[in-house]
Amino acid sequence: MSQFFYVHEVNPQTRLISQAVSILKSGGVIVYPTDSGYALGCMIGDKDAMSRIARIRQIDNDHNFSLMCRDLSELSTYARVDNQAFRILKNNTPGCYTFIFKATKEVPRRLQNEKKRTIGIRVPNNVIALALLEALGEPLMSTSLILPGNDFTESDPEHIRDILEHQVDAILHGGYLGEKPTTVIDMSEGEMVIVREGSGDISPFL
């Protein structure tokens, strides 16, 4: 049975964040809040945890996961970003965007788009998510929590608990979130292509 943490939405309790980090580092899968609904997360190199997430969502292991980052300091480690793209990201993060770039060799092949060798990068505008990433000290492998048969990201942590308490190791209750999908911008080929228009303002990328 998973642990269920009531995390303060403005001042996340350090003790609870530390416990969540310990669970991740022990090979755990967690549910945590972002600025686009709740997400599933695990450590980047944890193949078993990744497979568990794939089973929960009933998706293939080659599904496009994203790297959730605390800020842009980690960007060059995992993505090939030129100066112009970096400036654009700096002006629009944190925010409700997923940016797609060519992946570096630091990104495990199973996390990359099989054909394009790309990776999605997120810097979420959510206090709990940022506190978690800061304490973890590295990006989190992540995917939106969209349950099989549903079209939308889960937003009710109590409902998530009812369904997943025996399938994940921790659920971070960070409030009831609206359905706010990210805007997806593909910058992998040098140009900016809007793949999906979500709640992130697309005007800076037109």
Short mmCIF file of C-alpha atoms in Angstrom, two decimals:
data_model
loop_
_atom_site.label_atom_id
_atom_site.label_comp_id
_atom_site.label_asym_id
_atom_site.label_seq_id
_atom_site.Cartn_x
_atom_site.Cartn_y
_atom_site.Cartn_z
CA MET A 1 0.00 0.00 0.00
CA SER A 2 1.33 3.42 -0.92
CA GLN A 3 2.12 6.21 1.48
CA PHE A 4 -0.17 9.23 1.20
CA PHE A 5 1.37 12.61 1.97
CA TYR A 6 -0.67 15.76 2.48
CA VAL A 7 1.81 18.33 1.20
CA HIS A 8 1.28 22.05 1.76
CA GLU A 9 0.68 23.75 -1.57
CA VAL A 10 2.64 26.90 -0.68
CA ASN A 11 5.20 25.70 1.86
CA PRO A 12 5.89 22.00 1.21
CA GLN A 13 7.01 20.19 4.37
CA THR A 14 10.70 19.35 4.08
CA ARG A 15 10.17 16.07 5.94
CA LEU A 16 7.57 14.83 3.46
CA ILE A 17 9.60 15.92 0.44
CA SER A 18 12.64 14.09 1.85
CA GLN A 19 10.58 10.95 2.35
CA ALA A 20 9.38 11.11 -1.25
CA VAL A 21 12.97 11.50 -2.48
CA SER A 22 14.03 8.46 -0.43
CA ILE A 23 11.23 6.43 -1.98
CA LEU A 24 12.34 7.47 -5.48
CA LYS A 25 15.98 6.61 -4.77
CA SER A 26 14.88 3.20 -3.47
CA GLY A 27 13.31 2.38 -6.83
CA GLY A 28 9.85 3.72 -6.08
CA VAL A 29 7.14 5.18 -8.29
CA ILE A 30 5.34 8.26 -7.02
CA VAL A 31 2.35 10.38 -7.97
CA TYR A 32 2.97 14.11 -7.61
CA PRO A 33 1.32 17.39 -8.65
CA THR A 34 2.46 19.55 -11.54
CA ASP A 35 1.05 22.60 -13.30
CA SER A 36 -0.70 20.25 -15.75
CA GLY A 37 -2.40 17.83 -13.38
CA TYR A 38 -0.89 14.88 -11.54
CA ALA A 39 2.03 12.90 -12.92
CA LEU A 40 3.84 9.62 -12.37
CA GLY A 41 7.56 9.87 -11.68
CA CYS A 42 10.64 7.73 -11.05
CA MET A 43 14.43 7.96 -11.29
CA ILE A 44 15.88 8.34 -14.79
CA GLY A 45 17.90 5.13 -14.83
CA ASP A 46 15.31 2.91 -13.12
CA LYS A 47 14.13 0.47 -15.78
CA ASP A 48 11.89 -1.52 -13.42
CA ALA A 49 10.11 1.61 -12.16
CA MET A 50 9.64 2.75 -15.74
CA SER A 51 8.04 -0.60 -16.59
CA ARG A 52 5.69 -0.23 -13.61
CA ILE A 53 4.59 3.19 -14.89
CA ALA A 54 4.02 1.70 -18.34
CA ARG A 55 1.81 -1.01 -16.79
CA ILE A 56 -0.20 1.52 -14.78
CA ARG A 57 -0.91 3.58 -17.88
CA GLN A 58 -1.09 0.54 -20.16
CA ILE A 59 1.38 2.05 -22.59
CA ASP A 60 4.39 0.63 -24.37
CA ASN A 61 7.84 1.02 -22.87
CA ASP A 62 8.73 3.16 -25.88
CA HIS A 63 6.15 5.78 -24.89
CA ASN A 64 7.59 9.30 -24.90
CA PHE A 65 8.44 10.17 -21.32
CA SER A 66 9.60 13.64 -20.27
CA LEU A 67 12.38 14.82 -18.02
CA MET A 68 11.02 17.08 -15.30
CA CYS A 69 13.73 19.61 -14.37
CA ARG A 70 13.97 22.11 -11.49
CA ASP A 71 15.45 24.80 -13.77
CA LEU A 72 17.51 25.22 -16.92
CA SER A 73 20.86 24.46 -15.26
CA GLU A 74 20.47 20.77 -16.17
CA LEU A 75 19.32 21.38 -19.71
CA SER A 76 22.63 21.01 -21.58
CA THR A 77 23.30 17.68 -19.87
CA TYR A 78 20.28 16.05 -21.45
CA ALA A 79 19.32 18.13 -24.50
CA ARG A 80 21.09 19.77 -27.43
CA VAL A 81 20.05 23.42 -27.12
CA ASP A 82 21.46 26.38 -29.04
CA ASN A 83 21.73 29.89 -27.59
CA GLN A 84 18.57 31.19 -29.24
CA ALA A 85 16.48 28.30 -27.90
CA PHE A 86 17.99 28.72 -24.46
CA ARG A 87 16.99 32.39 -24.35
CA ILE A 88 13.44 31.52 -25.34
CA LEU A 89 13.21 28.86 -22.66
CA LYS A 90 14.66 31.20 -20.05
CA ASN A 91 11.87 33.67 -20.76
CA ASN A 92 9.12 31.04 -20.62
CA THR A 93 10.05 28.75 -17.72
CA PRO A 94 8.85 27.63 -15.32
CA GLY A 95 5.60 27.18 -17.15
CA CYS A 96 3.05 24.84 -18.65
CA TYR A 97 5.20 23.77 -21.61
CA THR A 98 6.94 20.65 -22.84
CA PHE A 99 9.93 21.39 -25.08
CA ILE A 100 11.25 18.71 -27.43
CA PHE A 101 14.98 18.63 -28.23
CA LYS A 102 17.53 16.22 -29.61
CA ALA A 103 18.73 14.13 -26.69
CA THR A 104 22.33 13.87 -25.56
CA LYS A 105 24.09 10.61 -24.74
CA GLU A 106 23.20 11.16 -21.07
CA VAL A 107 19.58 10.26 -21.84
CA PRO A 108 18.97 6.48 -21.79
CA ARG A 109 17.91 5.22 -25.21
CA ARG A 110 14.63 3.88 -23.81
CA LEU A 111 13.61 7.43 -22.86
CA GLN A 112 14.24 8.86 -26.29
CA ASN A 113 11.86 8.93 -29.23
CA GLU A 114 12.95 5.81 -31.09
CA LYS A 115 13.07 7.40 -34.55
CA LYS A 116 14.00 11.02 -33.85
CA ARG A 117 16.21 10.49 -30.76
CA THR A 118 14.46 13.36 -29.01
CA ILE A 119 13.44 14.02 -25.41
CA GLY A 120 10.77 16.20 -23.84
CA ILE A 121 11.91 18.69 -21.20
CA ARG A 122 9.66 20.31 -18.57
CA VAL A 123 10.24 22.96 -15.89
CA PRO A 124 6.94 22.90 -14.01
CA ASN A 125 5.35 25.92 -12.38
CA ASN A 126 4.29 24.05 -9.25
CA VAL A 127 5.80 24.65 -5.81
CA ILE A 128 5.62 21.01 -4.69
CA ALA A 129 7.11 19.66 -7.92
CA LEU A 130 9.96 22.18 -7.78
CA ALA A 131 10.68 21.39 -4.12
CA LEU A 132 10.79 17.69 -4.97
CA LEU A 133 13.17 18.26 -7.88
CA GLU A 134 15.39 20.54 -5.81
CA ALA A 135 15.68 17.92 -3.06
CA LEU A 136 16.26 15.13 -5.59
CA GLY A 137 19.08 17.07 -7.24
CA GLU A 138 18.44 15.69 -10.72
CA PRO A 139 15.59 15.46 -13.24
CA LEU A 140 12.69 13.11 -12.69
CA MET A 141 11.49 10.77 -15.40
CA SER A 142 7.84 11.63 -15.71
CA THR A 143 4.61 11.13 -17.60
CA SER A 144 1.15 12.60 -17.10
CA LEU A 145 -1.16 10.41 -15.02
CA ILE A 146 -3.77 9.53 -17.62
CA LEU A 147 -5.48 6.31 -16.60
CA PRO A 148 -6.45 3.69 -19.21
CA GLY A 149 -9.62 4.67 -21.05
CA ASN A 150 -9.38 8.33 -20.04
CA ASP A 151 -8.42 11.32 -22.16
CA PHE A 152 -7.50 13.69 -19.35
CA THR A 153 -4.83 13.92 -16.68
CA GLU A 154 -6.02 12.97 -13.19
CA SER A 155 -6.68 15.97 -10.95
CA ASP A 156 -8.21 14.49 -7.75
CA PRO A 157 -5.62 12.92 -5.40
CA GLU A 158 -8.28 11.13 -3.34
CA HIS A 159 -9.57 9.44 -6.50
CA ILE A 160 -6.00 8.56 -7.48
CA ARG A 161 -5.53 6.98 -4.05
CA ASP A 162 -8.65 4.81 -4.48
CA ILE A 163 -7.36 3.46 -7.79
CA LEU A 164 -3.57 3.32 -7.41
CA GLU A 165 -2.75 2.89 -3.72
CA HIS A 166 -1.57 -0.68 -4.35
CA GLN A 167 0.35 0.17 -7.52
CA VAL A 168 2.54 3.12 -6.53
CA ASP A 169 4.78 3.75 -3.54
CA ALA A 170 3.71 7.29 -2.64
CA ILE A 171 1.04 9.81 -3.54
CA LEU A 172 1.71 13.49 -2.85
CA HIS A 173 -1.60 15.25 -2.24
CA GLY A 174 -1.01 18.77 -3.50
CA GLY A 175 -4.59 19.93 -3.87
CA TYR A 176 -7.26 19.42 -6.48
CA LEU A 177 -5.90 20.44 -9.86
CA GLY A 178 -7.69 21.44 -13.02
CA GLU A 179 -7.13 19.71 -16.35
CA LYS A 180 -4.43 21.87 -17.91
CA PRO A 181 -2.41 20.04 -20.56
CA THR A 182 0.95 21.50 -21.50
CA THR A 183 1.67 23.29 -24.73
CA VAL A 184 4.19 21.15 -26.66
CA ILE A 185 6.88 22.93 -28.68
CA ASP A 186 9.21 20.90 -30.90
CA MET A 187 12.58 22.67 -31.21
CA SER A 188 14.59 19.61 -32.20
CA GLU A 189 15.20 20.67 -35.81
CA GLY A 190 16.11 24.31 -35.14
CA GLU A 191 12.67 25.72 -35.86
CA MET A 192 9.81 26.06 -33.39
CA VAL A 193 6.87 23.80 -34.23
CA ILE A 194 3.75 23.88 -32.06
CA VAL A 195 2.81 20.22 -31.68
CA ARG A 196 -0.05 20.81 -29.23
CA GLU A 197 -1.63 23.98 -27.96
CA GLY A 198 -2.38 23.67 -24.24
CA SER A 199 -2.54 26.17 -21.41
CA GLY A 200 0.91 27.59 -22.14
CA ASP A 201 0.71 30.80 -24.21
CA ILE A 202 1.86 30.05 -27.77
CA SER A 203 2.48 33.69 -28.77
CA PRO A 204 6.19 33.71 -27.80
CA PHE A 205 6.76 30.86 -30.27
CA LEU A 206 4.95 32.21 -33.31
#
